[in-house]
Coordinates of N, CA and C in Angstrom, one line a residue:
M1 N 15.5 -35.2 -25.2 CA 16.4 -34.0 -25.5 C 15.6 -32.6 -25.3
L2 N 16.0 -31.5 -25.0 CA 15.4 -30.4 -24.5 C 15.4 -29.6 -26.3
P3 N 14.3 -28.9 -26.2 CA 14.0 -28.1 -27.3 C 15.0 -27.0 -27.5
A4 N 15.3 -26.7 -29.0 CA 16.2 -25.8 -29.3 C 15.7 -24.3 -28.8
V5 N 16.5 -23.6 -28.4 CA 16.2 -22.1 -27.9 C 16.6 -21.1 -29.0
H6 N 15.2 -20.2 -29.0 CA 15.4 -19.1 -29.9 C 16.1 -17.8 -29.3
A7 N 16.7 -17.1 -30.3 CA 17.8 -16.2 -29.9 C 16.7 -15.1 -29.4
Q8 N 15.8 -14.7 -29.9 CA 14.9 -13.5 -29.1 C 13.5 -14.4 -28.8
G9 N 13.0 -13.7 -27.9 CA 11.5 -13.9 -27.6 C 11.5 -15.0 -26.2
P10 N 10.4 -15.4 -25.6 CA 10.2 -16.0 -24.6 C 11.0 -17.4 -24.5
A11 N 11.4 -17.9 -23.4 CA 12.1 -19.2 -23.3 C 11.0 -20.3 -23.6
P12 N 11.3 -21.4 -24.3 CA 10.1 -22.2 -24.7 C 10.0 -23.2 -23.5
Y13 N 9.5 -22.7 -22.6 CA 9.4 -23.6 -21.5 C 8.0 -22.8 -20.5
D14 N 7.3 -23.6 -20.0 CA 6.0 -23.2 -19.2 C 6.7 -23.0 -17.7
L15 N 6.3 -21.9 -17.0 CA 6.6 -21.6 -15.7 C 5.5 -22.0 -14.6
V16 N 5.8 -22.7 -13.8 CA 4.8 -23.1 -12.9 C 5.3 -22.5 -11.5
V17 N 4.3 -21.5 -10.8 CA 4.7 -20.8 -9.6 C 4.0 -21.3 -8.5
E18 N 4.8 -21.5 -7.5 CA 4.5 -22.2 -6.2 C 4.9 -21.1 -5.1
I19 N 4.0 -20.5 -4.3 CA 4.3 -19.6 -3.6 C 4.0 -20.2 -2.1
R20 N 4.8 -20.3 -1.1 CA 4.6 -20.8 0.2 C 4.9 -19.7 1.3
F21 N 4.0 -19.7 2.2 CA 4.0 -18.5 3.3 C 4.3 -19.4 4.6
T22 N 5.2 -19.1 5.6 CA 5.2 -19.4 6.8 C 4.0 -19.1 7.7
E23 N 3.9 -19.7 8.8 CA 2.6 -19.3 9.3 C 2.6 -17.8 9.9
A24 N 3.8 -17.2 10.3 CA 3.7 -15.7 10.8 C 3.9 -14.9 9.7
S25 N 3.7 -15.3 8.4 CA 4.2 -14.3 7.5 C 2.8 -13.4 7.1
G26 N 2.6 -12.7 7.6 CA 1.6 -11.4 7.2 C 0.2 -12.0 7.3
D27 N -0.8 -10.9 7.2 CA -2.1 -11.8 7.0 C -2.6 -11.9 5.8
E28 N -3.9 -12.3 5.7 CA -4.3 -13.0 4.2 C -4.2 -11.9 3.1
G29 N -4.6 -10.5 3.3 CA -4.5 -9.5 2.6 C -3.2 -9.2 2.0
M30 N -2.2 -9.3 2.9 CA -0.8 -9.2 2.7 C -0.2 -10.2 1.5
R31 N -0.6 -11.3 1.8 CA -0.2 -12.5 1.2 C -0.6 -12.5 -0.2
D32 N -2.1 -12.1 -0.2 CA -2.8 -12.0 -1.6 C -2.2 -10.9 -2.5
E33 N -2.0 -9.9 -1.9 CA -1.3 -8.8 -2.8 C 0.1 -9.1 -3.3
L34 N 0.9 -9.7 -2.4 CA 2.0 -10.2 -2.7 C 2.0 -11.4 -4.0
E35 N 1.3 -12.2 -4.0 CA 1.1 -13.3 -4.8 C 0.6 -12.8 -6.1
L36 N -0.3 -11.7 -6.1 CA -0.8 -11.1 -7.2 C 0.1 -10.4 -8.0
Q37 N 1.0 -9.6 -7.2 CA 2.1 -8.8 -7.9 C 3.0 -9.5 -8.6
L38 N 3.3 -10.9 -7.7 CA 4.5 -11.8 -8.5 C 3.9 -12.4 -9.6
L39 N 2.6 -12.7 -9.7 CA 2.3 -13.5 -10.7 C 2.2 -12.6 -11.9
S40 N 1.6 -11.4 -11.6 CA 1.4 -10.3 -12.8 C 2.8 -9.8 -13.3
E41 N 3.6 -9.8 -12.7 CA 5.1 -9.4 -13.2 C 5.8 -10.3 -13.9
L42 N 5.6 -11.6 -13.6 CA 6.0 -12.6 -14.4 C 5.4 -12.8 -15.5
Q43 N 4.3 -12.8 -15.6 CA 3.2 -12.6 -17.0 C 3.6 -11.4 -17.8
R44 N 3.7 -10.4 -17.3 CA 4.2 -9.3 -17.8 C 5.4 -9.3 -18.8
A45 N 6.4 -9.8 -17.9 CA 7.8 -10.0 -18.4 C 7.8 -10.5 -19.9
G46 N 7.0 -11.8 -19.8 CA 7.0 -12.5 -21.1 C 8.3 -13.1 -21.4
C47 N 9.1 -13.8 -20.2 CA 10.2 -14.4 -20.4 C 10.1 -15.9 -20.8
F48 N 8.7 -16.4 -20.5 CA 8.4 -17.8 -20.4 C 7.3 -18.1 -21.5
R49 N 6.9 -19.1 -22.4 CA 5.8 -19.4 -23.0 C 4.6 -19.0 -22.2
S50 N 4.7 -19.6 -21.0 CA 3.3 -19.3 -20.1 C 3.9 -19.2 -18.6
V51 N 3.0 -18.8 -17.9 CA 3.3 -18.7 -16.7 C 1.8 -18.9 -15.9
A52 N 1.8 -19.8 -14.9 CA 0.6 -20.3 -14.1 C 0.9 -20.7 -12.6
P53 N 0.1 -20.1 -11.7 CA 0.2 -20.7 -10.5 C 0.3 -22.4 -10.1
A54 N 0.9 -22.9 -9.4 CA 0.9 -24.4 -9.2 C -0.4 -24.9 -9.0
A55 N -0.8 -26.0 -9.1 CA -1.9 -26.8 -8.7 C -2.0 -26.6 -7.0
D56 N -3.2 -26.7 -6.7 CA -3.7 -26.4 -5.2 C -3.3 -27.7 -4.4
E57 N -3.1 -27.7 -3.0 CA -2.7 -29.1 -2.6 C -4.0 -29.9 -2.8
G58 N -3.4 -31.1 -2.9 CA -4.6 -32.0 -3.3 C -4.8 -32.6 -4.5
E59 N -4.3 -31.6 -5.4 CA -4.5 -31.7 -6.7 C -3.1 -32.2 -7.4
T60 N -2.8 -33.3 -8.2 CA -1.7 -33.7 -8.8 C -1.6 -33.5 -10.1
V61 N -0.5 -32.9 -10.9 CA -0.3 -32.6 -12.2 C 0.9 -33.1 -12.5
K62 N 1.1 -34.1 -13.5 CA 2.3 -34.5 -13.9 C 3.0 -33.7 -14.5
P63 N 4.4 -33.0 -14.2 CA 5.0 -32.1 -15.0 C 5.6 -32.6 -16.2
S64 N 5.5 -31.6 -17.2 CA 6.0 -32.0 -18.5 C 7.4 -31.7 -18.4
P65 N 8.4 -32.2 -19.5 CA 9.7 -32.1 -19.4 C 9.9 -30.4 -20.0
D66 N 9.2 -30.0 -20.4 CA 9.4 -28.5 -20.8 C 8.8 -27.5 -19.8
S67 N 8.7 -27.8 -18.5 CA 8.3 -27.3 -17.4 C 9.3 -26.8 -16.5
I68 N 9.3 -25.6 -16.1 CA 10.3 -25.0 -14.9 C 9.2 -24.5 -13.8
K69 N 10.0 -24.9 -12.7 CA 9.0 -24.6 -11.5 C 9.7 -23.4 -10.5
L70 N 9.0 -22.6 -10.3 CA 9.7 -21.4 -9.5 C 8.9 -21.5 -8.0
N71 N 9.8 -21.9 -7.0 CA 9.5 -22.2 -5.7 C 9.7 -21.1 -5.0
I72 N 8.9 -20.4 -4.4 CA 9.1 -19.0 -3.7 C 8.5 -19.4 -2.1
A73 N 9.4 -19.3 -1.4 CA 9.3 -19.7 0.3 C 9.2 -18.2 1.0
V74 N 8.1 -17.6 1.4 CA 8.2 -16.6 2.0 C 8.3 -16.7 3.5
S75 N 9.4 -16.5 4.0 CA 9.8 -16.9 5.4 C 9.1 -15.5 6.4
E76 N 9.2 -14.3 5.5 CA 8.8 -13.2 6.5 C 7.9 -12.2 5.9
L77 N 6.7 -11.9 6.1 CA 6.0 -10.8 5.6 C 5.4 -10.0 7.0
F78 N 6.2 -8.9 7.2 CA 6.3 -8.1 8.4 C 6.0 -6.7 8.4
E79 N 5.0 -6.3 9.1 CA 4.6 -5.0 9.3 C 4.7 -4.3 10.2
E80 N 5.1 -3.1 10.3 CA 5.0 -2.3 11.5 C 4.9 -0.7 11.4
T81 N 4.3 0.1 12.1 CA 4.0 1.4 12.1 C 4.7 2.1 13.4
T82 N 5.4 2.9 13.0 CA 6.1 3.8 14.2 C 5.4 5.3 14.1
Y83 N 5.2 5.6 15.4 CA 4.6 6.9 15.5 C 5.6 7.9 16.4
D84 N 5.3 9.2 15.8 CA 6.1 10.3 16.1 C 5.5 11.0 17.4
T85 N 4.4 10.4 17.8 CA 4.0 11.2 19.1 C 3.2 10.0 19.8
S86 N 2.8 10.4 21.0 CA 2.5 9.5 21.8 C 1.1 9.0 21.8
I87 N 0.5 8.1 22.5 CA -0.8 7.7 22.3 C -1.8 8.9 22.8
A88 N -1.2 9.5 24.2 CA -1.8 10.4 24.7 C -2.3 11.6 23.7
Q89 N -1.1 12.1 22.9 CA -1.2 13.1 21.9 C -2.4 12.5 20.8
R90 N -2.2 11.5 20.4 CA -2.9 10.9 19.2 C -4.6 10.8 19.8
T91 N -4.8 10.5 21.1 CA -6.4 10.4 21.6 C -6.9 11.5 22.1
D92 N -6.1 12.4 22.1 CA -6.5 13.9 22.8 C -7.5 14.5 21.9
P93 N -8.8 14.9 22.2 CA -9.8 15.2 21.4 C -9.5 16.5 21.0
M94 N -8.7 17.3 21.6 CA -8.2 18.7 21.1 C -7.0 18.6 20.2
A95 N -6.4 17.6 20.1 CA -5.1 17.5 19.1 C -5.7 17.8 17.7
P96 N -4.7 18.8 17.2 CA -5.0 19.0 15.7 C -4.8 17.6 14.8
Q97 N -5.7 17.9 13.6 CA -5.6 16.8 13.0 C -4.5 16.3 12.2
E98 N -3.5 17.5 12.0 CA -2.2 16.8 11.4 C -1.3 15.8 12.1
L99 N -1.6 15.5 13.3 CA -1.2 14.5 14.0 C -1.3 13.2 13.5
E100 N -2.1 13.2 12.8 CA -2.7 11.9 11.9 C -1.5 11.5 10.8
L101 N -0.9 12.5 10.2 CA 0.3 12.5 9.4 C 1.5 11.8 10.1
L102 N 1.8 11.9 11.3 CA 3.0 11.9 12.1 C 3.3 10.3 12.5
H103 N 3.1 9.4 11.4 CA 3.5 8.0 11.6 C 4.1 7.5 10.2
T104 N 4.7 6.4 10.4 CA 5.4 5.8 9.2 C 5.2 4.2 9.1
S105 N 4.5 3.6 8.2 CA 4.4 2.4 8.0 C 5.4 1.7 7.2
R106 N 5.9 0.4 7.6 CA 6.5 -0.1 7.0 C 6.4 -1.8 6.6
I107 N 6.7 -2.2 5.6 CA 6.5 -3.5 5.1 C 7.8 -4.2 4.7
R108 N 8.1 -5.4 5.3 CA 9.4 -6.1 4.7 C 8.9 -7.5 4.3
A109 N 9.5 -8.1 3.1 CA 9.3 -9.5 2.6 C 10.7 -10.0 2.5
V110 N 10.7 -11.4 3.0 CA 12.2 -11.9 2.9 C 11.7 -13.3 2.2
M111 N 12.4 -13.8 1.4 CA 12.0 -14.9 0.5 C 13.2 -15.6 0.2
R112 N 12.8 -16.9 -0.2 CA 13.8 -17.7 -1.0 C 13.1 -18.2 -2.3
V113 N 13.7 -18.0 -3.2 CA 13.3 -18.1 -4.5 C 14.4 -19.2 -5.4
A114 N 13.7 -20.1 -5.7 CA 14.5 -21.3 -6.7 C 14.0 -21.8 -7.9
L115 N 14.7 -21.9 -9.1 CA 14.1 -22.2 -10.3 C 14.5 -23.8 -10.1
E116 N 13.4 -24.8 -10.6 CA 13.9 -26.2 -10.7 C 13.2 -26.7 -12.0
H117 N 14.0 -27.6 -12.5 CA 13.5 -28.5 -13.6 C 12.3 -29.4 -13.1
A118 N 11.0 -28.9 -13.4 CA 9.9 -29.6 -12.8 C 10.0 -31.2 -12.9
A119 N 10.2 -31.7 -14.1 CA 10.2 -33.1 -14.2 C 11.1 -33.9 -13.3
S120 N 12.3 -33.3 -13.5 CA 13.3 -34.1 -12.5 C 13.6 -33.6 -11.1
G121 N 12.9 -32.5 -10.8 CA 13.1 -31.9 -9.6 C 14.7 -31.2 -9.2
V122 N 15.4 -31.2 -10.3 CA 16.6 -30.6 -10.0 C 16.6 -29.2 -10.0
E123 N 17.4 -28.6 -8.7 CA 17.2 -27.3 -8.7 C 18.4 -26.7 -9.5
L124 N 18.0 -25.7 -10.4 CA 18.9 -24.8 -11.2 C 19.6 -23.7 -10.8
R125 N 18.8 -22.9 -9.9 CA 19.4 -21.8 -9.2 C 18.6 -21.5 -8.2
A126 N 19.0 -20.7 -7.2 CA 18.5 -20.1 -6.0 C 18.8 -18.8 -5.4
R127 N 18.2 -18.4 -4.7 CA 18.9 -16.9 -4.1 C 17.6 -16.5 -3.0
S128 N 18.3 -15.9 -2.1 CA 17.4 -15.0 -1.0 C 17.4 -13.6 -1.3
L129 N 16.1 -13.2 -1.3 CA 15.7 -11.9 -1.6 C 14.7 -11.2 -0.5
R130 N 14.9 -10.0 -0.6 CA 14.4 -9.0 0.3 C 14.0 -8.0 -0.3
A131 N 12.7 -7.3 0.1 CA 11.8 -6.5 -0.5 C 11.4 -5.4 0.8
D132 N 11.3 -4.2 0.6 CA 11.1 -3.2 1.7 C 10.0 -2.2 1.0
G133 N 9.2 -1.8 2.0 CA 8.2 -0.7 1.7 C 8.1 0.3 2.9
A134 N 8.3 1.5 2.6 CA 7.7 2.4 3.5 C 7.2 3.7 3.1
H135 N 6.3 4.3 4.0 CA 5.5 5.2 3.6 C 5.1 6.2 4.8
R136 N 5.1 7.3 4.7 CA 4.8 8.5 5.8 C 3.6 9.1 4.8
P137 N 2.4 9.2 5.6 CA 1.3 9.9 4.8 C 1.5 11.4 4.6
L138 N 1.3 11.8 3.3 CA 1.5 13.3 3.0 C 0.2 14.3 3.3
I139 N -1.1 13.5 3.2 CA -2.3 14.2 3.3 C -3.1 13.3 4.2
L140 N -4.2 14.1 4.8 CA -5.0 13.3 5.8 C -5.9 12.4 4.8
G141 N -6.1 11.2 5.7 CA -6.7 10.1 5.1 C -5.9 9.3 4.2
E142 N -4.8 9.4 4.1 CA -3.9 8.7 3.0 C -3.6 7.7 3.9
D143 N -3.7 6.2 3.3 CA -3.4 4.9 3.7 C -2.0 4.8 3.6
A144 N -1.3 4.7 4.8 CA 0.2 4.6 4.5 C 0.4 3.0 4.5
R145 N -0.2 2.4 5.3 CA 0.2 1.0 5.2 C -0.1 0.4 3.9
Q146 N -1.2 0.6 3.1 CA -1.3 0.2 1.8 C -0.6 0.7 0.7
A147 N 0.2 2.2 0.9 CA 1.3 2.5 0.0 C 2.4 1.6 0.2
A148 N 3.0 1.2 1.6 CA 4.0 0.7 1.7 C 4.0 -0.9 1.4
L149 N 2.7 -1.4 1.6 CA 2.7 -2.7 1.0 C 2.8 -2.9 -0.4
L150 N 2.2 -1.8 -1.3 CA 2.2 -1.7 -2.7 C 3.8 -1.6 -3.0
Q151 N 4.5 -1.0 -2.2 CA 6.0 -0.3 -2.6 C 6.6 -1.8 -2.3
A152 N 6.4 -2.3 -1.2 CA 7.3 -3.8 -1.1 C 6.9 -4.8 -1.9
T153 N 5.5 -4.9 -2.0 CA 5.4 -6.1 -3.3 C 5.8 -5.9 -4.6
I154 N 5.6 -4.4 -5.0 CA 6.4 -4.2 -6.3 C 7.9 -4.4 -6.4
E155 N 8.3 -4.1 -5.5 CA 10.1 -4.5 -5.2 C 10.2 -5.9 -5.2
A156 N 9.6 -6.8 -4.3 CA 9.6 -8.2 -4.4 C 9.3 -8.7 -5.9
A157 N 8.3 -8.3 -6.6 CA 8.0 -8.8 -7.7 C 8.9 -8.6 -8.9
E158 N 9.7 -7.4 -9.1 CA 10.7 -6.9 -9.9 C 12.0 -7.9 -9.4
S159 N 12.1 -7.9 -8.2 CA 13.3 -8.8 -7.8 C 13.2 -10.1 -8.4
V160 N 12.3 -10.7 -8.0 CA 11.7 -12.1 -8.6 C 11.9 -12.3 -10.0
R161 N 11.6 -11.3 -10.8 CA 11.4 -11.3 -12.1 C 12.9 -11.2 -12.9
R162 N 13.7 -10.3 -12.2 CA 15.0 -10.2 -12.5 C 15.9 -11.6 -12.2
F163 N 15.4 -12.3 -11.2 CA 16.2 -13.5 -10.9 C 15.7 -14.6 -11.9
V164 N 14.5 -14.5 -12.2 CA 14.1 -15.6 -13.0 C 14.3 -15.6 -14.7
C165 N 14.3 -14.3 -15.0 CA 14.5 -14.0 -16.4 C 16.0 -13.8 -17.0
K166 N 16.9 -13.7 -15.9 CA 18.4 -13.1 -16.1 C 18.9 -14.4 -17.0
G167 N 19.4 -13.8 -18.1 CA 20.0 -14.7 -18.9 C 19.4 -15.1 -20.0
G168 N 18.0 -15.0 -19.9 CA 17.1 -15.4 -20.9 C 17.0 -17.1 -21.2
A169 N 16.5 -17.1 -22.2 CA 16.3 -18.7 -22.7 C 17.8 -19.2 -22.8
K170 N 18.8 -18.5 -23.3 CA 20.1 -19.1 -23.5 C 20.6 -19.5 -22.1
R171 N 20.8 -19.1 -20.9 CA 21.2 -19.2 -19.9 C 20.2 -20.5 -19.1
L172 N 19.1 -20.6 -19.3 CA 18.1 -21.4 -18.9 C 18.5 -22.7 -19.7
S173 N 18.7 -22.8 -20.9 CA 18.9 -23.9 -21.8 C 20.3 -24.6 -21.3
K174 N 21.1 -23.5 -21.1 CA 22.5 -24.2 -20.5 C 22.5 -24.8 -19.2
E175 N 21.4 -24.3 -18.2 CA 21.3 -24.7 -17.2 C 20.7 -26.3 -17.2
L176 N 19.6 -26.4 -17.9 CA 19.0 -27.6 -18.1 C 19.8 -28.5 -18.8
R177 N 20.6 -28.4 -19.7 CA 21.7 -29.2 -20.2 C 22.6 -29.8 -19.3
S178 N 22.8 -29.2 -18.1 CA 23.8 -29.5 -17.0 C 23.0 -30.8 -16.1
I179 N 21.8 -30.7 -16.4 CA 21.1 -31.9 -15.6 C 21.5 -33.4 -16.3
P180 N 21.9 -34.3 -15.1 CA 22.1 -35.5 -15.5 C 21.1 -36.2 -16.2
G181 N 21.3 -36.9 -17.4 CA 20.3 -37.5 -18.2 C 19.6 -36.8 -19.3
S182 N 20.0 -35.6 -19.3 CA 19.2 -34.8 -20.4 C 19.8 -34.5 -21.4

Protein backbone atom coordinates (compact mmCIF):
# COMPACT_ATOMS: atom_id res chain seq x y z
CA MET A 1 0.00 0.00 0.00
CA LEU A 2 1.20 3.52 -0.76
CA PRO A 3 1.89 6.00 2.04
CA ALA A 4 -0.66 8.66 2.86
CA VAL A 5 -0.15 12.01 1.16
CA HIS A 6 0.12 15.20 3.18
CA ALA A 7 -1.95 18.21 2.10
CA GLN A 8 1.11 20.51 2.12
CA GLY A 9 4.79 19.99 1.52
CA PRO A 10 6.72 17.68 -0.74
CA ALA A 11 5.32 14.40 -2.02
CA PRO A 12 6.53 11.54 0.19
CA TYR A 13 8.52 9.97 -2.64
CA ASP A 14 12.12 9.99 -3.79
CA LEU A 15 12.62 11.20 -7.36
CA VAL A 16 15.32 9.43 -9.36
CA VAL A 17 16.28 11.36 -12.51
CA GLU A 18 17.69 9.55 -15.55
CA ILE A 19 18.83 11.73 -18.46
CA ARG A 20 19.75 10.17 -21.79
CA PHE A 21 21.05 11.97 -24.87
CA THR A 22 21.03 10.76 -28.46
CA GLU A 23 24.49 10.69 -30.02
CA ALA A 24 23.90 13.85 -32.05
CA SER A 25 22.61 15.87 -29.13
CA GLY A 26 25.02 18.70 -28.44
CA ASP A 27 28.55 18.72 -27.16
CA GLU A 28 29.59 17.57 -23.70
CA GLY A 29 29.47 21.10 -22.24
CA MET A 30 25.90 21.65 -23.46
CA ARG A 31 24.84 18.28 -22.02
CA ASP A 32 26.45 19.02 -18.66
CA GLU A 33 24.80 22.46 -18.48
CA LEU A 34 21.36 21.00 -19.26
CA GLU A 35 21.77 18.21 -16.72
CA LEU A 36 22.94 20.64 -14.03
CA GLN A 37 20.02 23.03 -14.64
CA LEU A 38 17.48 20.16 -14.60
CA LEU A 39 18.71 18.64 -11.35
CA SER A 40 19.10 22.05 -9.65
CA GLU A 41 15.59 23.16 -10.63
CA LEU A 42 14.00 19.91 -9.41
CA GLN A 43 15.87 20.04 -6.09
CA ARG A 44 15.00 23.71 -5.61
CA ALA A 45 11.30 23.06 -6.32
CA GLY A 46 10.94 20.82 -3.28
CA CYS A 47 8.13 18.74 -4.83
CA PHE A 48 9.65 15.47 -3.62
CA ARG A 49 11.26 14.19 -0.43
CA SER A 50 14.54 13.89 -2.35
CA VAL A 51 15.90 14.29 -5.88
CA ALA A 52 18.94 12.36 -7.10
CA PRO A 53 20.46 11.37 -10.43
CA ALA A 54 20.02 7.73 -11.47
CA ALA A 55 22.83 5.28 -10.85
CA ASP A 56 25.51 5.13 -13.52
CA GLU A 57 25.44 2.37 -16.12
CA GLY A 58 26.74 -0.85 -14.63
CA GLU A 59 25.48 0.04 -11.15
CA THR A 60 22.27 -1.63 -10.11
CA VAL A 61 20.10 -0.17 -7.42
CA LYS A 62 16.91 -1.93 -6.41
CA PRO A 63 14.08 0.63 -6.64
CA SER A 64 12.06 1.16 -3.49
CA PRO A 65 8.24 1.19 -3.56
CA ASP A 66 8.26 4.90 -2.74
CA SER A 67 10.57 5.89 -5.61
CA ILE A 68 9.40 7.73 -8.69
CA LYS A 69 11.64 7.71 -11.75
CA LEU A 70 11.85 10.65 -14.12
CA ASN A 71 13.10 9.57 -17.56
CA ILE A 72 14.35 12.41 -19.73
CA ALA A 73 15.29 11.45 -23.28
CA VAL A 74 16.93 14.40 -25.05
CA SER A 75 16.53 13.78 -28.77
CA GLU A 76 17.90 17.12 -29.88
CA LEU A 77 20.28 19.66 -28.40
CA PHE A 78 21.00 21.86 -31.37
CA GLU A 79 22.95 25.07 -31.73
CA GLU A 80 23.32 27.49 -34.61
CA THR A 81 24.78 30.91 -35.16
CA THR A 82 23.47 33.19 -37.88
CA TYR A 83 25.54 36.12 -39.06
CA ASP A 84 24.23 39.38 -40.51
CA THR A 85 27.50 39.92 -42.36
CA SER A 86 29.52 37.93 -44.87
CA ILE A 87 32.72 36.05 -44.05
CA ALA A 88 34.65 38.60 -46.09
CA GLN A 89 33.27 41.45 -43.98
CA ARG A 90 34.04 39.66 -40.71
CA THR A 91 37.63 38.80 -41.70
CA ASP A 92 38.49 42.20 -43.14
CA PRO A 93 41.27 43.67 -40.95
CA MET A 94 39.88 47.17 -41.57
CA ALA A 95 36.34 46.22 -40.50
CA PRO A 96 34.94 48.04 -37.46
CA GLN A 97 34.79 45.99 -34.22
CA GLU A 98 31.03 46.48 -34.09
CA LEU A 99 30.68 43.75 -36.75
CA GLU A 100 31.35 41.27 -33.94
CA LEU A 101 27.89 42.14 -32.60
CA LEU A 102 26.08 41.26 -35.82
CA HIS A 103 25.18 37.64 -35.10
CA THR A 104 22.63 35.64 -33.16
CA SER A 105 23.22 32.35 -31.33
CA ARG A 106 20.31 29.93 -30.97
CA ILE A 107 20.02 26.77 -28.89
CA ARG A 108 17.10 24.32 -29.05
CA ALA A 109 16.43 21.34 -26.78
CA VAL A 110 13.79 18.74 -27.61
CA MET A 111 13.04 16.00 -25.11
CA ARG A 112 10.51 13.45 -23.98
CA VAL A 113 9.91 13.31 -20.24
CA ALA A 114 8.08 10.52 -18.45
CA LEU A 115 7.30 9.82 -14.80
CA GLU A 116 7.15 6.17 -13.84
CA HIS A 117 6.72 4.17 -10.69
CA ALA A 118 10.27 2.87 -10.24
CA ALA A 119 9.40 -0.47 -8.61
CA SER A 120 6.78 -1.55 -11.18
CA GLY A 121 8.07 0.31 -14.25
CA VAL A 122 4.55 1.61 -14.95
CA GLU A 123 4.54 4.96 -16.73
CA LEU A 124 2.34 7.47 -14.91
CA ARG A 125 2.48 10.33 -17.43
CA ALA A 126 4.62 11.52 -20.31
CA ARG A 127 5.06 14.59 -22.45
CA SER A 128 7.25 16.03 -25.18
CA LEU A 129 8.90 19.34 -24.31
CA ARG A 130 10.88 21.89 -26.26
CA ALA A 131 13.00 24.76 -25.00
CA ASP A 132 14.67 27.53 -26.97
CA GLY A 133 17.23 30.19 -26.26
CA ALA A 134 18.48 32.97 -28.52
CA HIS A 135 20.84 35.83 -27.88
CA ARG A 136 22.40 38.63 -29.86
CA PRO A 137 25.40 40.24 -28.15
CA LEU A 138 24.89 43.80 -26.95
CA ILE A 139 28.48 44.63 -26.05
CA LEU A 140 31.83 43.59 -27.48
CA GLY A 141 33.16 40.42 -25.92
CA GLU A 142 29.78 39.12 -24.81
CA ASP A 143 29.37 35.36 -25.33
CA ALA A 144 26.08 35.02 -27.19
CA ARG A 145 26.36 31.22 -27.31
CA GLN A 146 26.66 30.93 -23.53
CA ALA A 147 23.74 33.33 -22.98
CA ALA A 148 21.54 31.37 -25.42
CA LEU A 149 22.54 28.07 -23.78
CA LEU A 150 21.69 29.39 -20.33
CA GLN A 151 18.34 30.69 -21.58
CA ALA A 152 17.46 27.35 -23.23
CA THR A 153 18.54 25.20 -20.28
CA ILE A 154 16.63 27.34 -17.78
CA GLU A 155 13.50 27.14 -19.95
CA ALA A 156 13.92 23.35 -20.26
CA ALA A 157 14.42 22.94 -16.51
CA GLU A 158 11.35 25.04 -15.69
CA SER A 159 9.22 23.08 -18.18
CA VAL A 160 10.34 19.78 -16.68
CA ARG A 161 9.66 21.07 -13.15
CA ARG A 162 6.14 22.18 -14.11
CA PHE A 163 5.48 18.76 -15.66
CA VAL A 164 6.83 16.82 -12.67
CA CYS A 165 5.31 18.97 -9.92
CA LYS A 166 1.93 19.60 -11.58
CA GLY A 167 -0.88 18.57 -9.28
CA GLY A 168 1.48 17.92 -6.37
CA ALA A 169 1.36 14.96 -4.05
CA LYS A 170 -2.40 14.56 -4.44
CA ARG A 171 -2.22 13.96 -8.21
CA LEU A 172 0.80 11.69 -7.87
CA SER A 173 -0.91 9.59 -5.22
CA LYS A 174 -3.98 9.23 -7.44
CA GLU A 175 -1.80 8.15 -10.40
CA LEU A 176 0.00 5.62 -8.20
CA ARG A 177 -3.29 4.15 -6.93
CA SER A 178 -4.27 3.44 -10.53
CA ILE A 179 -1.36 1.00 -10.90
CA PRO A 180 -2.65 -2.59 -10.94
CA GLY A 181 -1.79 -4.36 -7.70
CA SER A 182 -1.13 -1.23 -5.64
